[in-house]
PDB file of C-alpha atoms in Angstrom:
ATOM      1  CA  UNK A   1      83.211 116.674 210.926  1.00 68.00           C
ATOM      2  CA  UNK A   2      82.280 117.573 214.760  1.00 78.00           C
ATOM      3  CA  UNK A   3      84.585 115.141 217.399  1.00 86.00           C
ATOM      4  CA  UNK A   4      83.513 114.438 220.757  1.00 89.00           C
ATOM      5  CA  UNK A   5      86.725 116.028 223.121  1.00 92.00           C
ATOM      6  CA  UNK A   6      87.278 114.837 226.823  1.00 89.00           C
ATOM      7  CA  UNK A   7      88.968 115.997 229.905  1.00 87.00           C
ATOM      8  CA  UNK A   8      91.743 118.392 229.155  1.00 92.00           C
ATOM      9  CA  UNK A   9      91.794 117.096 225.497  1.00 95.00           C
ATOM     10  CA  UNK A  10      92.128 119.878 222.607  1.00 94.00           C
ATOM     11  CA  UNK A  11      92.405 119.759 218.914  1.00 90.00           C
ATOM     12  CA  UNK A  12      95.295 121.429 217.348  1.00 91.00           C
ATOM     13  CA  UNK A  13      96.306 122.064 213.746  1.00 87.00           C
ATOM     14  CA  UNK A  14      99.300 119.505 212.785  1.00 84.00           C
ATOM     15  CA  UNK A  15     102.200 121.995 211.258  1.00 79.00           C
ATOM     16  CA  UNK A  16     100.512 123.289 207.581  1.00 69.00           C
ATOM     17  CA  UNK A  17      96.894 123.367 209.384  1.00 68.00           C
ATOM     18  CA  UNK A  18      95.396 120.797 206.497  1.00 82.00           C
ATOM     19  CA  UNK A  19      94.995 118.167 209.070  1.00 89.00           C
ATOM     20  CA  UNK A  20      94.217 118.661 213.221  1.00 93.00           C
ATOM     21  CA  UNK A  21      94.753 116.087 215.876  1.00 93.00           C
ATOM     22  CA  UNK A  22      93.476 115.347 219.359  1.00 94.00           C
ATOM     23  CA  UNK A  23      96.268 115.936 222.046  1.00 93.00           C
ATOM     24  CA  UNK A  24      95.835 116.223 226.133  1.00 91.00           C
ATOM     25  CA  UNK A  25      99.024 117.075 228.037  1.00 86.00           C
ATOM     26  CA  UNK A  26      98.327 114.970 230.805  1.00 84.00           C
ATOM     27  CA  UNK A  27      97.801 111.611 228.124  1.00 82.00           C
ATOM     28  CA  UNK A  28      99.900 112.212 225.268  1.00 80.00           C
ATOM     29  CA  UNK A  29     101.294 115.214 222.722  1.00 84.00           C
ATOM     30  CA  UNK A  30     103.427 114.818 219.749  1.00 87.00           C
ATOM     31  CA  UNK A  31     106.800 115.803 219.941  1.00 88.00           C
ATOM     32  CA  UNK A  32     109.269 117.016 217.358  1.00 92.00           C
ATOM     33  CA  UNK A  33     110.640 113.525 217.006  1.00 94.00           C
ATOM     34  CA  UNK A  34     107.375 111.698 215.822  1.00 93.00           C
ATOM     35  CA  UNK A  35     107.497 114.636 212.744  1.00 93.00           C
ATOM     36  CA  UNK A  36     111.192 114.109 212.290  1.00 96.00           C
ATOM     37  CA  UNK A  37     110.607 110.450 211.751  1.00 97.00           C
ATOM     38  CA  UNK A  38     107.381 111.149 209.559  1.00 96.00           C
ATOM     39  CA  UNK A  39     109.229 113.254 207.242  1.00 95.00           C
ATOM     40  CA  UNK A  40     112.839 111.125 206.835  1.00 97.00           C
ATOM     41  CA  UNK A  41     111.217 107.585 206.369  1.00 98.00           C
ATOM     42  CA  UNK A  42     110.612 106.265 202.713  1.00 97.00           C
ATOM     43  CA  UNK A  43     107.084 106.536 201.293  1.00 97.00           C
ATOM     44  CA  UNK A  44     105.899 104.655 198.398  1.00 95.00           C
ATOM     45  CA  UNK A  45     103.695 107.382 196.360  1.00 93.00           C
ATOM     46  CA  UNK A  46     100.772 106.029 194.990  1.00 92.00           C
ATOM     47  CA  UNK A  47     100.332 102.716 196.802  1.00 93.00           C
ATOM     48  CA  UNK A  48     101.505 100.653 199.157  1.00 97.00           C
ATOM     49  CA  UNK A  49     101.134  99.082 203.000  1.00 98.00           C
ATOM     50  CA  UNK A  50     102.482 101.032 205.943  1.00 98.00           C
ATOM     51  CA  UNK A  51     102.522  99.960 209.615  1.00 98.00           C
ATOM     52  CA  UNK A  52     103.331 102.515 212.579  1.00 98.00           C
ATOM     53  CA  UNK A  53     104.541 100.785 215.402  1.00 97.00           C
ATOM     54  CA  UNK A  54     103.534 102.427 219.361  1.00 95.00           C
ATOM     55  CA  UNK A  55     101.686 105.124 217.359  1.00 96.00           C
ATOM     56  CA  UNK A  56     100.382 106.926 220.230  1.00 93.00           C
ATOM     57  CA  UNK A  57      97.996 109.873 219.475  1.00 94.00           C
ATOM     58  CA  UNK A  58      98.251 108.460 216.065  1.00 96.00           C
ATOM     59  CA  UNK A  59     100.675 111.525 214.345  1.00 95.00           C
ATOM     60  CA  UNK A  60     102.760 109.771 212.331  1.00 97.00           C
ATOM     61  CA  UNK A  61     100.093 108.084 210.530  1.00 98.00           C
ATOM     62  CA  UNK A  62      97.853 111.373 209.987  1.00 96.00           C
ATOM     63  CA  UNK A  63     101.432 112.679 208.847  1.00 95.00           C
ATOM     64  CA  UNK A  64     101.920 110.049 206.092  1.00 97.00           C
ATOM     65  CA  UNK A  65      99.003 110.514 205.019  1.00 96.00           C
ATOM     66  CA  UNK A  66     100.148 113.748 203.452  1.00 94.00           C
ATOM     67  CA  UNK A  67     102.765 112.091 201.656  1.00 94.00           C
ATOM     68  CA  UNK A  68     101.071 108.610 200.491  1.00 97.00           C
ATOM     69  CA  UNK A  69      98.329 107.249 198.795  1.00 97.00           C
ATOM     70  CA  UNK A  70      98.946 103.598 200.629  1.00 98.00           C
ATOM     71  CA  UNK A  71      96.991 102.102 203.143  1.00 98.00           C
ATOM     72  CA  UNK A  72      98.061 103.188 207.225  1.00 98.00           C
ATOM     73  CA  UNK A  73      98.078 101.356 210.039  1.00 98.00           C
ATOM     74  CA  UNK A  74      98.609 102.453 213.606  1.00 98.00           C
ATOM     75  CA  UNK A  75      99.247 100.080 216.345  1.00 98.00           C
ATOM     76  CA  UNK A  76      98.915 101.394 220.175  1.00 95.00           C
ATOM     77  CA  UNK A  77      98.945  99.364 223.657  1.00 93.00           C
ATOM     78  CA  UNK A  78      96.617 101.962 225.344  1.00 91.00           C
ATOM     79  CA  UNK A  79      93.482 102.270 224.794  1.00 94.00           C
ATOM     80  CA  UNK A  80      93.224 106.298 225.744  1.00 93.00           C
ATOM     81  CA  UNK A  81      95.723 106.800 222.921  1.00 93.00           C
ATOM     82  CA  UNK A  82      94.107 104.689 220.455  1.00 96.00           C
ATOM     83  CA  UNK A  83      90.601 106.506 220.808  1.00 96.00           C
ATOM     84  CA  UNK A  84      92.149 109.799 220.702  1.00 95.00           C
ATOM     85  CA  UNK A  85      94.085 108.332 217.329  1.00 97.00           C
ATOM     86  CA  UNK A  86      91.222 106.769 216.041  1.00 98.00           C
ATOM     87  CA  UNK A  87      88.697 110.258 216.314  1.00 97.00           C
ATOM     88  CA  UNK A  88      91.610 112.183 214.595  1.00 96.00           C
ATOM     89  CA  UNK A  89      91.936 109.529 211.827  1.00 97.00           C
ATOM     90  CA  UNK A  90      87.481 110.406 211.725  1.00 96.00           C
ATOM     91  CA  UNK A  91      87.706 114.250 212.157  1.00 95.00           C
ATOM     92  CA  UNK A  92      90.091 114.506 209.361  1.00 95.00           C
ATOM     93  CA  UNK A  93      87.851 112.149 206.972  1.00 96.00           C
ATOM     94  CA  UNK A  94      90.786 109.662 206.653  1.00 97.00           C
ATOM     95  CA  UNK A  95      89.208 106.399 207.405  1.00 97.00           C
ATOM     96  CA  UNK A  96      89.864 104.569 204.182  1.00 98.00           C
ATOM     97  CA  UNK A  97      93.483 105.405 204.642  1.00 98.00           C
ATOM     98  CA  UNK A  98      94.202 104.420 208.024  1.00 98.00           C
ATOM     99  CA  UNK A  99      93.416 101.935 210.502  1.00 98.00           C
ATOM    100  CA  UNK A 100      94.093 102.380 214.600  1.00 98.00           C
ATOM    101  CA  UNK A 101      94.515  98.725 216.245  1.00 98.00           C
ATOM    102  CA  UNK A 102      94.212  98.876 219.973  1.00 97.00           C
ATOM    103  CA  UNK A 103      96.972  95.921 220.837  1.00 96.00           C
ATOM    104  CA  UNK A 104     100.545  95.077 221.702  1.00 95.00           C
ATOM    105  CA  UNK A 105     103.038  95.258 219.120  1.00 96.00           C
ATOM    106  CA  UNK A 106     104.434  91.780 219.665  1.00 96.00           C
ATOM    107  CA  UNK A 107     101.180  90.162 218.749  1.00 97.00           C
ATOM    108  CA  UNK A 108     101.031  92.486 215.207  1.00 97.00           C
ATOM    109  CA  UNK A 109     102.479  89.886 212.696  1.00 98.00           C
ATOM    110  CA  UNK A 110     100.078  86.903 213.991  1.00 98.00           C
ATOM    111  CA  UNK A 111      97.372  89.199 213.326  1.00 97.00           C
ATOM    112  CA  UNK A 112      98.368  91.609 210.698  1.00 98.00           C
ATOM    113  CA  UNK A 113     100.482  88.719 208.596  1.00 98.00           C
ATOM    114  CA  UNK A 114     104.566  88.352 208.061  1.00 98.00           C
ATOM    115  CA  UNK A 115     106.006  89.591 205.060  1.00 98.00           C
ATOM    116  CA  UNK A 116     103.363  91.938 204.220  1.00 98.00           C
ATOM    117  CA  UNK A 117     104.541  95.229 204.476  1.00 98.00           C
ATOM    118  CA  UNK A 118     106.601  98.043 202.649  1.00 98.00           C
ATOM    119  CA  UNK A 119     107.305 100.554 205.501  1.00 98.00           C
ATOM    120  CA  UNK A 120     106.787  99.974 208.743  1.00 98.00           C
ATOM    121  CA  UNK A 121     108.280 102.854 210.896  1.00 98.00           C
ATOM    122  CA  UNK A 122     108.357 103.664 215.126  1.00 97.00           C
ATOM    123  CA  UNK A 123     108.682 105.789 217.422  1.00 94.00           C
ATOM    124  CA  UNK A 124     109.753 103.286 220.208  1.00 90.00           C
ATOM    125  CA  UNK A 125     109.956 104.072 224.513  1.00 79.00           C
ATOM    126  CA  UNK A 126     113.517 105.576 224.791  1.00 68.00           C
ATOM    127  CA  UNK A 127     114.113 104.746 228.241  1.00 66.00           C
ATOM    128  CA  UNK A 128     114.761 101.292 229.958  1.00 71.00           C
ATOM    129  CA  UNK A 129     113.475 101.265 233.115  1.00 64.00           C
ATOM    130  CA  UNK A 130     110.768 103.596 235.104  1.00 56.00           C
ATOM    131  CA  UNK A 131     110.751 104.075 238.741  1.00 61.00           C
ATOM    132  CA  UNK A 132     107.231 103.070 240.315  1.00 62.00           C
ATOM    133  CA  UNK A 133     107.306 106.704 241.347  1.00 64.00           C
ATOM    134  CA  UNK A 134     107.120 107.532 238.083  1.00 59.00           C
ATOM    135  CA  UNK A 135     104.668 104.854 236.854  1.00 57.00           C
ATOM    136  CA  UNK A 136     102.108 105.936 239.931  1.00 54.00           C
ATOM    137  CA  UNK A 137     102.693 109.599 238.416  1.00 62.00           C
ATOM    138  CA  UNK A 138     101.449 109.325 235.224  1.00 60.00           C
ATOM    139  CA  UNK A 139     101.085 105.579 233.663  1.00 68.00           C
ATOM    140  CA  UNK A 140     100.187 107.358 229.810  1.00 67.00           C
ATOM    141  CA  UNK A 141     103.942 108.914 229.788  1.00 66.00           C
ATOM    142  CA  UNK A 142     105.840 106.389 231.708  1.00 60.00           C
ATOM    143  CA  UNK A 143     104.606 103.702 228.879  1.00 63.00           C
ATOM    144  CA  UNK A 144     104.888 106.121 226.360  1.00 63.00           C
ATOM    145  CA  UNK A 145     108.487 107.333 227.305  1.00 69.00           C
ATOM    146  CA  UNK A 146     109.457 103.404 228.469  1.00 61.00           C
ATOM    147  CA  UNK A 147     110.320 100.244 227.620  1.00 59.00           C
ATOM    148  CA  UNK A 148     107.333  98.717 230.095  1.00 63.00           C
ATOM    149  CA  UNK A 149     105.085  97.033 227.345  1.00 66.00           C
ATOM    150  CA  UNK A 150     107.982  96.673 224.149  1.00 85.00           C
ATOM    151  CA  UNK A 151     111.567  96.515 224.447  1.00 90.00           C
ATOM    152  CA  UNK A 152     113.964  98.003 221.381  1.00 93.00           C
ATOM    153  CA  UNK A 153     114.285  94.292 220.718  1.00 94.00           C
ATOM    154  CA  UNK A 154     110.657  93.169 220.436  1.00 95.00           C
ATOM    155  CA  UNK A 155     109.984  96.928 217.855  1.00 96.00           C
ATOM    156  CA  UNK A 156     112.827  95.840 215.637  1.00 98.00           C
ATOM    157  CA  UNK A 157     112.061  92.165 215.534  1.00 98.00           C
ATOM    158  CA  UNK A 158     108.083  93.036 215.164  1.00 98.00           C
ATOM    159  CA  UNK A 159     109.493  95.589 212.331  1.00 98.00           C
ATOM    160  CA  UNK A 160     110.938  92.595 210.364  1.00 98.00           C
ATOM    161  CA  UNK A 161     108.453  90.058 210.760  1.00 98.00           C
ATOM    162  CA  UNK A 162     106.311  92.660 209.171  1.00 98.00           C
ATOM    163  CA  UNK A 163     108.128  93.735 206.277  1.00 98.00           C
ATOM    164  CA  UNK A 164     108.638  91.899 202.839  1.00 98.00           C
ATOM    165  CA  UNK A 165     112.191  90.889 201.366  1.00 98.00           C
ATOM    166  CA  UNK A 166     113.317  94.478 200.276  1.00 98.00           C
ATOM    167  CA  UNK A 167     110.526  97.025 202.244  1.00 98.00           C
ATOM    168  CA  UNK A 168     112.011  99.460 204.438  1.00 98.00           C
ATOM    169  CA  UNK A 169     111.666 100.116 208.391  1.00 98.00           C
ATOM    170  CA  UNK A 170     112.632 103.696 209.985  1.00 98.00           C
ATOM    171  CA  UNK A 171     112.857 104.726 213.665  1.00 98.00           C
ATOM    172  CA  UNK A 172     114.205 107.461 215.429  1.00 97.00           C
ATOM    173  CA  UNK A 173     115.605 107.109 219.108  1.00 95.00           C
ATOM    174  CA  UNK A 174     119.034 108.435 221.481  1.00 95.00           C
ATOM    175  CA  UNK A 175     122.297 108.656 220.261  1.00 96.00           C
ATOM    176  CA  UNK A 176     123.067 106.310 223.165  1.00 94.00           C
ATOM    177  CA  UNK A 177     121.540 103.411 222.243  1.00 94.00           C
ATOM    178  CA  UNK A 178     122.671 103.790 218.293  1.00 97.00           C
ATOM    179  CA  UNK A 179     124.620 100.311 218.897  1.00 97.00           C
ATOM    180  CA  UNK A 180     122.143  98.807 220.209  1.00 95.00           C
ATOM    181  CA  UNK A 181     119.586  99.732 217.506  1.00 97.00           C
ATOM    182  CA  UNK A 182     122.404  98.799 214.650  1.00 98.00           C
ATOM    183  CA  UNK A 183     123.151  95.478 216.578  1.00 98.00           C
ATOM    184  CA  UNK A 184     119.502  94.617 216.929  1.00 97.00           C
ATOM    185  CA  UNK A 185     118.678  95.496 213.347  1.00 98.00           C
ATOM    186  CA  UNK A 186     121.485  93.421 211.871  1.00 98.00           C
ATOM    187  CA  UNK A 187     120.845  90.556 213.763  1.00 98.00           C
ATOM    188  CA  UNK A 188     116.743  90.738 212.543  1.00 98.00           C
ATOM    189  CA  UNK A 189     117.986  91.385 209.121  1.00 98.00           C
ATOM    190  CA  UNK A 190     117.341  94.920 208.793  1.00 98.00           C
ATOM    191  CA  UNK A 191     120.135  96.424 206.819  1.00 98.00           C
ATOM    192  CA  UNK A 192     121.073  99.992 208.312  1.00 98.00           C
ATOM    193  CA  UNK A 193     121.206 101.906 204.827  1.00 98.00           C
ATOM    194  CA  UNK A 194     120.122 105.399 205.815  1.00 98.00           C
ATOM    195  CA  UNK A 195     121.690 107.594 209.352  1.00 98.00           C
ATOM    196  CA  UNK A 196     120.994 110.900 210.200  1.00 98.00           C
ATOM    197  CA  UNK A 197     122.208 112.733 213.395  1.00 98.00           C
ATOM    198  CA  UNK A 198     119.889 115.049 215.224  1.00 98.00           C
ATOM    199  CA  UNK A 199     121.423 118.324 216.951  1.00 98.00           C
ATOM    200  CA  UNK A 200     119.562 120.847 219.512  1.00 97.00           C
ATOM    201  CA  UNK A 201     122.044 123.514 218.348  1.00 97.00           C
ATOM    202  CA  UNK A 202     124.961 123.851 216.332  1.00 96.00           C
ATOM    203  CA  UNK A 203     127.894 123.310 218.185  1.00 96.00           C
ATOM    204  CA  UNK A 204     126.482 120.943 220.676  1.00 97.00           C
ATOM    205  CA  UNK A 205     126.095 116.572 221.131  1.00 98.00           C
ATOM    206  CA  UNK A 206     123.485 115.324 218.962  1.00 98.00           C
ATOM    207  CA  UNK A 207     120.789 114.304 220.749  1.00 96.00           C
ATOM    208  CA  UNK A 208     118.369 112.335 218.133  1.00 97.00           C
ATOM    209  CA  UNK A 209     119.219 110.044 215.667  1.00 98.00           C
ATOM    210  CA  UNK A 210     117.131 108.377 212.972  1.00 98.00           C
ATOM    211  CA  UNK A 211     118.206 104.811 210.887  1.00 98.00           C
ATOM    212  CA  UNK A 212     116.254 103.416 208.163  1.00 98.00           C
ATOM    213  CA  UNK A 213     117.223  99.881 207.278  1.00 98.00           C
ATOM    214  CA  UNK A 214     115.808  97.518 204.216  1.00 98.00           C
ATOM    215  CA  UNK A 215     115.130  93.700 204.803  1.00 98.00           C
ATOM    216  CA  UNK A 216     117.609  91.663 203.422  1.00 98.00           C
ATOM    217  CA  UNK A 217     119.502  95.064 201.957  1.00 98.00           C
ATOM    218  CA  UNK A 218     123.171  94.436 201.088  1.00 98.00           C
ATOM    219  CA  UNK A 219     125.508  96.619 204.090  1.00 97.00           C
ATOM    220  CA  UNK A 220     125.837  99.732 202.418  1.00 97.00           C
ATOM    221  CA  UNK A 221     125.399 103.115 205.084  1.00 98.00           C
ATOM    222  CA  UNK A 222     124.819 106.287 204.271  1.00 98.00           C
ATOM    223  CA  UNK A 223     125.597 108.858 207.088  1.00 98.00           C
ATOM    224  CA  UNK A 224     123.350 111.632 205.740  1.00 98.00           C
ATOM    225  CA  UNK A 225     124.100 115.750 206.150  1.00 97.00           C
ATOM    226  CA  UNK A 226     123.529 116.906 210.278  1.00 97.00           C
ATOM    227  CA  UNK A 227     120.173 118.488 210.897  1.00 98.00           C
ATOM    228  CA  UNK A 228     120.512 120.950 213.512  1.00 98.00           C
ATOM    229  CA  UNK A 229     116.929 122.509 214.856  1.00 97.00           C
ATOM    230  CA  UNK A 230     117.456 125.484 216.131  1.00 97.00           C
ATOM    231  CA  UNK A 231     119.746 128.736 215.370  1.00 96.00           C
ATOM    232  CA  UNK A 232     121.494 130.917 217.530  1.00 95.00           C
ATOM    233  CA  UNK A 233     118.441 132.845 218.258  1.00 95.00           C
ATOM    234  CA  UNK A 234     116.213 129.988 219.305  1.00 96.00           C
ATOM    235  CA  UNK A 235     114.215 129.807 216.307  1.00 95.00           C
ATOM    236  CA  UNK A 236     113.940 126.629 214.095  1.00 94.00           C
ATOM    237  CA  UNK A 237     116.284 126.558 211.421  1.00 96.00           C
ATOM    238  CA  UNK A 238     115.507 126.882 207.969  1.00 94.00           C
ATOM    239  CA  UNK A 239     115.541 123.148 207.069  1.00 93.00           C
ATOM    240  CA  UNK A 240     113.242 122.745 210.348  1.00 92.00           C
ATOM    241  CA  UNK A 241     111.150 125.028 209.146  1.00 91.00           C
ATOM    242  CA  UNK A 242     110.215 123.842 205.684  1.00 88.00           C
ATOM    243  CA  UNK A 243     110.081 120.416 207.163  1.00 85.00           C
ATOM    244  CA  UNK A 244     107.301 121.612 209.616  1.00 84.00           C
ATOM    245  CA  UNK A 245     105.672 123.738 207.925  1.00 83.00           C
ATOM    246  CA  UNK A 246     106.560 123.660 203.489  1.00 76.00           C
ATOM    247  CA  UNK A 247     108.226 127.106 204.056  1.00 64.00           C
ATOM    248  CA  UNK A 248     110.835 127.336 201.614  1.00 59.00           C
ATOM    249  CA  UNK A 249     113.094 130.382 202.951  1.00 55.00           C
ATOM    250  CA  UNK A 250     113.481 133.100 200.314  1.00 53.00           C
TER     251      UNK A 250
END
């Protein structure tokens, strides 16, 4: 399947080279975090309803697909992002599977329905505020990096409105603002069941985290092993690794 590319747009392979994906690094690339959060969230096998929250580029969905059979869909404010996601989701043949909305979050359980959903997962702005510096510099990364168009409020409320009783919502974000995610999850009925810490290097502060809480879940968390990314010689661990790429070390 040929895809039309623009500007400084190129298509690279997403980690085992089955599936490629549009990127430009002056509009939007994947980071580490959006695969982290791809691989740790619950996915029902065979069937199912998945929502991606702030998708971006649209590589968490094209990620799930590899480990469901249920029906994606990506949600993403700006419209760049959602045609880059949306000629991915075409180049890789994956239509049927997933669907990219071009819209805001907070309007996605009036028109996708409450209660539908089994996962819904995000990879949320980290940061608060942006200086208009910033914003003037490059609007695709300030929005994409901060809270200008959703708060962490509005993605975990949106998250719950979206889910049934029992279906599952993941997100990864800073260590920083792990109370506030906990807080905000409790008080929109998302049980934290499932914590993982996120660490550069051994020896030094985590700096990701991701929490996957289940709707109406009884309190119950599970502080899972540390995954630390890269060893002494600046390579990705082996856990990294197979998570990237299937390598199981020998």
């Amino acid at each position: 399947m040929m895809v039309e590319l623009y500007d400084d747009e190129r298509l690279d392979y997403l980690l085992n080279e089955e599936i490629r994906i549009i990127q430009s690094p002056s509009v939007f690339s994947f980071s580490l975090d959006a695969v982290l959060l791809a691989k740790f969230a619950y996915m029902p096998i065979q069937k199912g309803h998945i929502v991606d929250l702030c998708t971006g580029n649209g590589v968490i969905p094209l990620l799930l697909s590899m480990r469901t059979k249920g029906k994606i869909i990506g949600i993403e404010i700006q419209e760049r992002l959602c045609d880059m996601a949306k000629r991915s989701v075409q180049y890789n043949g994956l239509e049927k599977q997933i669907e990219i909305i071009h819209g805001d979050i907070k309007e996605a359980p009036k028109r996708l329905g409450y209660s539908k959903y089994d996962v819904v997962t995000c990879n949320p702005p980290y940061f608060p505020t942006v200086s208009k510096e910033e914003m003037n510099k490059n609007i695709h990364l300030a929005i994409a990096r901060h809270e200008i168009y959703c708060t962490l409020e509005d993605v975990v409320r949106v998250s719950s409105q979206l889910l049934k009783q029992g279906g599952k919502a993941a997100f990864v974000h800073r260590p920083g603002r792990l109370l506030d995610l906990i807080t905000l999850m409790r008080e929109h009925r998302l049980e934290p069941k499932r914590l993982r810490f996120v660490y550069p290097k051994s020896g030094k502060e985590a700096n990701t985290i991701l929490v996957e809480g289940i709707k109406d879940g009884s309190p119950d968390l599970k502080v899972l092993p540390p995954l630390v990314v890269y060893n002494d010689n600046n390579e990705y661990t082996d856990e990294v690794k197979q998570l990237l790429y299937g390598i199981i070390p020998s």
